[in-house]
mmCIF file of C-alpha atoms in Angstrom:
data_model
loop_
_atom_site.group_PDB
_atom_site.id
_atom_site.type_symbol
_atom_site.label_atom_id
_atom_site.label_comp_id
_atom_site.label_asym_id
_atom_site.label_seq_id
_atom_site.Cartn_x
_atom_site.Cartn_y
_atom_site.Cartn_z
ATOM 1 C CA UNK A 1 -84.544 -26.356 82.251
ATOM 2 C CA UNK A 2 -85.385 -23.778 79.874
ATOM 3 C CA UNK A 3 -82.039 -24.523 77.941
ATOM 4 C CA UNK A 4 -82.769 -27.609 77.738
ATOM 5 C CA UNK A 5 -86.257 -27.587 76.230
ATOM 6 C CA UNK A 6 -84.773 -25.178 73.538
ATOM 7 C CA UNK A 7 -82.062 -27.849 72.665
ATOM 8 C CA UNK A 8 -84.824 -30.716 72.640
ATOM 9 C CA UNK A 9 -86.722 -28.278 70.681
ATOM 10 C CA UNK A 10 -83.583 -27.461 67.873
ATOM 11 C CA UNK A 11 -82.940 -31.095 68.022
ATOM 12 C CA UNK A 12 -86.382 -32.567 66.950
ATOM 13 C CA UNK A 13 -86.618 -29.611 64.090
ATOM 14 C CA UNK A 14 -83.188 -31.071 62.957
ATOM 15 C CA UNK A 15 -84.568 -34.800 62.886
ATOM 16 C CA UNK A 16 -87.951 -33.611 61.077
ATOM 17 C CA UNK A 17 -86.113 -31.997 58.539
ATOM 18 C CA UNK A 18 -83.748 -34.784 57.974
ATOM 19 C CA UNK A 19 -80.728 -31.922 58.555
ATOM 20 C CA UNK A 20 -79.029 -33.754 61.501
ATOM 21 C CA UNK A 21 -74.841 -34.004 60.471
ATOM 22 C CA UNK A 22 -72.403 -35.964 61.985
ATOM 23 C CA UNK A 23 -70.621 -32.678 63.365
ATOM 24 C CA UNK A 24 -73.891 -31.293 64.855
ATOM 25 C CA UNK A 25 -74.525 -35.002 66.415
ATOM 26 C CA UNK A 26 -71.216 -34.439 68.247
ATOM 27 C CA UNK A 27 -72.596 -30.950 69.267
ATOM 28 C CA UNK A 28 -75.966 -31.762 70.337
ATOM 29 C CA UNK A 29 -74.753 -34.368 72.595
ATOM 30 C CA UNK A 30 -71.659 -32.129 73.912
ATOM 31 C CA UNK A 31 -74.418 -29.335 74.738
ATOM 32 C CA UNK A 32 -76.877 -32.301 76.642
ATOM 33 C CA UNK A 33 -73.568 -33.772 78.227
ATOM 34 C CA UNK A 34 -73.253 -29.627 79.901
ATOM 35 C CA UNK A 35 -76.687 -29.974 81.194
ATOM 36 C CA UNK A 36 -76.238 -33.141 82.842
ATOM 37 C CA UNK A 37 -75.403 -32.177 86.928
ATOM 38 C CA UNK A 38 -77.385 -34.854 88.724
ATOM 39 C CA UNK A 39 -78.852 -38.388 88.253
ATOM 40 C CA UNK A 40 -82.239 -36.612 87.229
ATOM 41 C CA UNK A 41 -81.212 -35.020 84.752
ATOM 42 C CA UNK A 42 -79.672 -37.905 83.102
ATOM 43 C CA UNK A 43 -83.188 -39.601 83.719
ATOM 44 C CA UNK A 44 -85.014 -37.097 82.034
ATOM 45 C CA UNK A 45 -82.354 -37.638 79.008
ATOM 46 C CA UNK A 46 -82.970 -41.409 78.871
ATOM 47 C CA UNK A 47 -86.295 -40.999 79.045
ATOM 48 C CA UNK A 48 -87.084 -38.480 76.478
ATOM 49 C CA UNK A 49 -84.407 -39.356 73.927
ATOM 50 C CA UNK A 50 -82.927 -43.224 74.419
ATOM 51 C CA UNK A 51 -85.678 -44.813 72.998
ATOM 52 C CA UNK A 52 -86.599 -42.063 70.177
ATOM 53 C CA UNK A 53 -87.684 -43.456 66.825
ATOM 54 C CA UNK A 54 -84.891 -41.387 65.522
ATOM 55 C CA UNK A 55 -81.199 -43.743 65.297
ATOM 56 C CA UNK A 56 -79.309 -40.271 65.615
ATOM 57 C CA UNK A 57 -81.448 -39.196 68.482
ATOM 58 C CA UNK A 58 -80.850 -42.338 70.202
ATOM 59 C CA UNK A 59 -76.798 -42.213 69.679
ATOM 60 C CA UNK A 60 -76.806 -38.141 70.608
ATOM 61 C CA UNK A 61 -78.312 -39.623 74.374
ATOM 62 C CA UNK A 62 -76.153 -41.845 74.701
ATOM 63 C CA UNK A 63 -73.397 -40.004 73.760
ATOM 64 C CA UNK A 64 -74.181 -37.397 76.336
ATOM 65 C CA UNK A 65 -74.676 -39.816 79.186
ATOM 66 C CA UNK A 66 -71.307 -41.163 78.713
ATOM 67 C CA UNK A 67 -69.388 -37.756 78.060
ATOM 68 C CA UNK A 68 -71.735 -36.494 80.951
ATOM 69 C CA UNK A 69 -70.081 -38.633 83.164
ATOM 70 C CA UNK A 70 -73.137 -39.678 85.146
ATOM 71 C CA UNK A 71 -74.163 -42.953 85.521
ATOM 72 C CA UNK A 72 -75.921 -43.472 88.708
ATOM 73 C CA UNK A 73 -78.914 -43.070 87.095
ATOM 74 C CA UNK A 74 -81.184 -45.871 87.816
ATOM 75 C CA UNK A 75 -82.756 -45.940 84.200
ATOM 76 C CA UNK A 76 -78.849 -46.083 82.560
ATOM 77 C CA UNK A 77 -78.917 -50.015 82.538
ATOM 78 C CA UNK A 78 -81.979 -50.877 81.661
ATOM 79 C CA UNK A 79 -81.870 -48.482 78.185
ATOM 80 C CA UNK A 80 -78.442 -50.264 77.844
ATOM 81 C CA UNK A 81 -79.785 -53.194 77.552
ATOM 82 C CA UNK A 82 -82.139 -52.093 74.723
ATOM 83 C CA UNK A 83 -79.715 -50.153 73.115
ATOM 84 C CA UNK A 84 -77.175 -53.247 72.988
ATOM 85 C CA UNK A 85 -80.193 -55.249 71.207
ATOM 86 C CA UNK A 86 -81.053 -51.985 68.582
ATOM 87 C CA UNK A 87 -81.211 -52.676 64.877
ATOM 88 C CA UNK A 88 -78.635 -49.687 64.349
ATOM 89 C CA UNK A 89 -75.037 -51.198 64.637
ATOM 90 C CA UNK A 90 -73.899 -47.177 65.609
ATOM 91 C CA UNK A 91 -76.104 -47.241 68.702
ATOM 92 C CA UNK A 92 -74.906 -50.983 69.773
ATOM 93 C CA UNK A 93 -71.460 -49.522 70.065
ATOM 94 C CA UNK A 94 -71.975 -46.608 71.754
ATOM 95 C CA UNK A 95 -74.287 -48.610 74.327
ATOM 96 C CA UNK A 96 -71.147 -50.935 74.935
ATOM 97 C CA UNK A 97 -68.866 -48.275 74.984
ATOM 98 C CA UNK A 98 -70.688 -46.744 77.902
ATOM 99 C CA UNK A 99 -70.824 -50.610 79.623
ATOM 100 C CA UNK A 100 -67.151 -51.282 78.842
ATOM 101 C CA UNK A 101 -66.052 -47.544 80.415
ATOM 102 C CA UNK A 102 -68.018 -47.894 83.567
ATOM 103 C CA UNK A 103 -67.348 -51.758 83.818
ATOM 104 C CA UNK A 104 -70.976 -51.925 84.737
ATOM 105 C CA UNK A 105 -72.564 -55.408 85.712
ATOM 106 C CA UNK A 106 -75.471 -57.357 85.917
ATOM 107 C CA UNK A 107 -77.253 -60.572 85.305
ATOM 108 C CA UNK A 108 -79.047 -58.709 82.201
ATOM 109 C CA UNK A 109 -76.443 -56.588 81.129
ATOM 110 C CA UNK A 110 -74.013 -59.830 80.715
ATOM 111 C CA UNK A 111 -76.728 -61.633 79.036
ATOM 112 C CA UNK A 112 -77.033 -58.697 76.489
ATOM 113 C CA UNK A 113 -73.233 -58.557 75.572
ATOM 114 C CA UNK A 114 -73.149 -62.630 75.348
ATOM 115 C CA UNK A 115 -76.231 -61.638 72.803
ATOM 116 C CA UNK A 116 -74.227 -59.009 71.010
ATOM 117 C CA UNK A 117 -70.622 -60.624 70.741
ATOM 118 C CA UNK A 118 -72.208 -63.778 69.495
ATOM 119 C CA UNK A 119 -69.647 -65.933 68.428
ATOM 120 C CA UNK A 120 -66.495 -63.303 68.195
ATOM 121 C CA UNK A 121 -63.205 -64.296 69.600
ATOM 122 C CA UNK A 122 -60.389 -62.271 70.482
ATOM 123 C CA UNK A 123 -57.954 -61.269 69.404
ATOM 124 C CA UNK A 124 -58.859 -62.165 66.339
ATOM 125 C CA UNK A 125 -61.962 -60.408 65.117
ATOM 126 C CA UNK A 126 -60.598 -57.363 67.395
ATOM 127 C CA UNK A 127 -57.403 -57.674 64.902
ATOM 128 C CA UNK A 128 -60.143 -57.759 62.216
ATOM 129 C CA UNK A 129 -62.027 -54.762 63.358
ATOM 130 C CA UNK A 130 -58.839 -52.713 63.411
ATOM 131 C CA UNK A 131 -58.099 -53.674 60.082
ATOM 132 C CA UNK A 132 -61.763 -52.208 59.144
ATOM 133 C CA UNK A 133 -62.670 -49.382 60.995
ATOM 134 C CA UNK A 134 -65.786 -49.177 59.147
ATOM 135 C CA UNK A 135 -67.716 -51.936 60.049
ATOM 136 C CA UNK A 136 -69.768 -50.720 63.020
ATOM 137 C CA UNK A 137 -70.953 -53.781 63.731
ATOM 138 C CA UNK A 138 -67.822 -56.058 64.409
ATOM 139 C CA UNK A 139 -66.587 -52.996 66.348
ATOM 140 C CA UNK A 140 -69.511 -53.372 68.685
ATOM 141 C CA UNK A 141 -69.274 -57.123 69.030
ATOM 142 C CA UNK A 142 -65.487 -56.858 70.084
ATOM 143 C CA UNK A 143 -66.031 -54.725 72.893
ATOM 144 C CA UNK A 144 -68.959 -56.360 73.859
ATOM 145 C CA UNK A 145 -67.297 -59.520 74.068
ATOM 146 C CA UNK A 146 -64.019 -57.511 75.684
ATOM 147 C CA UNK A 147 -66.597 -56.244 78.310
ATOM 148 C CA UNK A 148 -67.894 -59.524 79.177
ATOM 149 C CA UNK A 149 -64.555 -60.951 79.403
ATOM 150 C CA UNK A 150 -63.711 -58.163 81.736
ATOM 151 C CA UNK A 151 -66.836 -59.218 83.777
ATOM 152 C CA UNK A 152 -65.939 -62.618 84.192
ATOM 153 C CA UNK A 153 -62.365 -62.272 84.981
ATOM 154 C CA UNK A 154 -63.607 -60.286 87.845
ATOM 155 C CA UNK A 155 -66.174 -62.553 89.065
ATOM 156 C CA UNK A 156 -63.144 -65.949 88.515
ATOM 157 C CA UNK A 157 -61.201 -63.487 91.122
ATOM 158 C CA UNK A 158 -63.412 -63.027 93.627
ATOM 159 C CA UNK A 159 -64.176 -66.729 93.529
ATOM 160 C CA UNK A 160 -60.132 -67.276 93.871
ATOM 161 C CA UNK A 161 -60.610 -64.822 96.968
ATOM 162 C CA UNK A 162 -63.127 -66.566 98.472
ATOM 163 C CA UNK A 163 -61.382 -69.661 97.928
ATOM 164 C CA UNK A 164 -58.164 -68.466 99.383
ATOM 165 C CA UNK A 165 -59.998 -67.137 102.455
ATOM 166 C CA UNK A 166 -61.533 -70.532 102.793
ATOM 167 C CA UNK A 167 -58.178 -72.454 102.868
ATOM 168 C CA UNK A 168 -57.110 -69.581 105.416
ATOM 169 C CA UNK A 169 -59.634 -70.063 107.443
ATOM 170 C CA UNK A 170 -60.117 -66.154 108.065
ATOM 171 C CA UNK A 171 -62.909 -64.179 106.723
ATOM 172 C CA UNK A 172 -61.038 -61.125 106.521
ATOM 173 C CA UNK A 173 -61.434 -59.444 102.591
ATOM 174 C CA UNK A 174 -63.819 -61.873 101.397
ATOM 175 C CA UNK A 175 -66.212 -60.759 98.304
ATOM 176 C CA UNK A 176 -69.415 -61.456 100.172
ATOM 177 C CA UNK A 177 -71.580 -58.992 101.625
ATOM 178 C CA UNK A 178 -72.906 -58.909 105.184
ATOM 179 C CA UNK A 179 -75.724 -60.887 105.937
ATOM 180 C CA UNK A 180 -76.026 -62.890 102.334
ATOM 181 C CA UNK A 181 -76.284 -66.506 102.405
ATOM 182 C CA UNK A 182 -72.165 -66.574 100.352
ATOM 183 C CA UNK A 183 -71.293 -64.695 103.531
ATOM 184 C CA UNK A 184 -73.020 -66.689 106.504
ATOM 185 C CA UNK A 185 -72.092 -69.931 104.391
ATOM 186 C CA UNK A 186 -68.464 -68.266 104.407
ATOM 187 C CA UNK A 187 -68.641 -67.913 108.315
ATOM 188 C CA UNK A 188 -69.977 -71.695 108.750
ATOM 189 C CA UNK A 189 -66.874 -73.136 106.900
ATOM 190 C CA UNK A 190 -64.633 -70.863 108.974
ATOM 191 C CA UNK A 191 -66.284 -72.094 112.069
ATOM 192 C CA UNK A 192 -65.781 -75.571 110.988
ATOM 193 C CA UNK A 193 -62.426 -75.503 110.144
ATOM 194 C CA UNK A 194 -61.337 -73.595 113.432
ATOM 195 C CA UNK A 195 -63.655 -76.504 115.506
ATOM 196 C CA UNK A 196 -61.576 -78.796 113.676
ATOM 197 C CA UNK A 197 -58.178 -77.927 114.379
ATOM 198 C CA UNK A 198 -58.905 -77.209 117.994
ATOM 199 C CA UNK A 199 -60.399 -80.721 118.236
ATOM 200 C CA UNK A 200 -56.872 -82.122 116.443
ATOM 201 C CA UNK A 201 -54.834 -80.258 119.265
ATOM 202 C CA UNK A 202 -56.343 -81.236 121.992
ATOM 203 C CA UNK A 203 -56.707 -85.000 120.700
ATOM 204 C CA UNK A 204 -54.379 -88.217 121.959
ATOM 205 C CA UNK A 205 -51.619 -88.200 119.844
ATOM 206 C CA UNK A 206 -49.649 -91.972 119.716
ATOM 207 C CA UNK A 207 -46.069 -92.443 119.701
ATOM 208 C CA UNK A 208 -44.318 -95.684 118.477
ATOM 209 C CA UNK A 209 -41.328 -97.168 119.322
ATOM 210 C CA UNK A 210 -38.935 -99.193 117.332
ATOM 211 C CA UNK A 211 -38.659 -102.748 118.708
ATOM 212 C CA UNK A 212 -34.970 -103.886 118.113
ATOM 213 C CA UNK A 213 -34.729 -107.641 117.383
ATOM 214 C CA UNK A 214 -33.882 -109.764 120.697
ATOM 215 C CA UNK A 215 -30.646 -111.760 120.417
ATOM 216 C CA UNK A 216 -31.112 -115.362 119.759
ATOM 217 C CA UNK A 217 -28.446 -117.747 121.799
ATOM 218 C CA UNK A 218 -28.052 -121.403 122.184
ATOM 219 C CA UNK A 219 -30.091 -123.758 120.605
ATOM 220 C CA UNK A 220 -33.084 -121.828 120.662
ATOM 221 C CA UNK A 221 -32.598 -120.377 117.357
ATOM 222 C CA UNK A 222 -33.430 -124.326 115.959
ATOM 223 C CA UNK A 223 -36.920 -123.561 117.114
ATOM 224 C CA UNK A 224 -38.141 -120.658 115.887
#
């Protein structure tokens, strides 16, 4: 850990100074991204440099994390989640970028990236933020709103597979795990549906014949 101290050390000297580039951004964060071999050590990354006063500081972590690779950190989605709400547009986007890679979910992190794509709508603005690779901020709300779609389109599929299993009456594949109410509830409606057609089976079916008209001779047809 002795690199790394050094590196956190260079890096704050940088941000006092108000020396920090572009360039050495991208260098700091490749240098962290080496460093990071295990969920703790991305930890110890979010911890001491996701929520830094510093904007740079903040976009240098999170740049690391993602070109790091490691995201099984249990600390990753909550800073997302802060970072998708931070007043610089830079560190929005590189927050979503690391959602949008991983395909991360969560009842939080969807309700942050409805909060950040606000009222965008593909493909338009995402038409509109090619046209103006510049504005940080529409860039951000695209792919947060191309995230979220992402998101949802998975969760409208495994509601189709549930469905489908449903109509099958099987079980087999279905989205639920073992031992949540979706999957007992999922095992009831099998149940039911098996009881059902067993009961149909085995049930008296009727059979009807056609009555042919009886030939009327005589004078008897005068009476009817």
């Amino acid at each position: 850990m002795l690199r790394y101290h050094i590196l956190l050390f260079k890096l704050n000297r940088l941000v006092n100074r108000n020396k920090l580039s572009g360039v050495e951004e991208i260098s700091l964060a490749g240098q962290l991204a080496e460093m990071i071999g295990s969920a703790d050590t991305a930890t110890r990354i979010i911890g001491d440099l996701a929520d830094h006063a510093n904007p740079q500081v903040r976009r240098i972590a999170l740049n690391a994390i993602r070109r790091g690779r490691q995201f099984t950190s249990p600390s990753l989605p909550p800073a997302l989640v802060r970072r998708m709400a931070d007043a610089e547009a830079a560190v929005r986007h590189d927050a979503v970028w690391i959602v949008q890679e991983t395909r991360m979910d969560g009842a939080e992190l969807r309700a942050a990236l409805r909060r950040l794509a606000g009222k965008v709508r593909l493909p338009w603005d995402a038409e509109r933020a090619r046209a103006n690779p510049g504005d940080t901020a529409l860039a951000a709300q695209v792919r947060a709103r191309m995230a979220l779609d992402k998101l949802l389109e998975k969760s409208a599929a495994e509601r189709n597979q549930a469905l489908a299993a449903m109509a099958l009456g099987t079980v087999g594949d279905q989205p639920y795990a073992e031992g949540t109410v979706g999957h007992k509830r999922l095992l009831q409606r099998a149940l039911i549906r098996r009881q059902a057609g067993r009961r149909l089976d085995s049930s008296v079916k009727l059979t009807f014949r056609k009555v042919e008209p009886a030939e009327v001779k005589g004078n008897k047809r005068f009476l009817l």
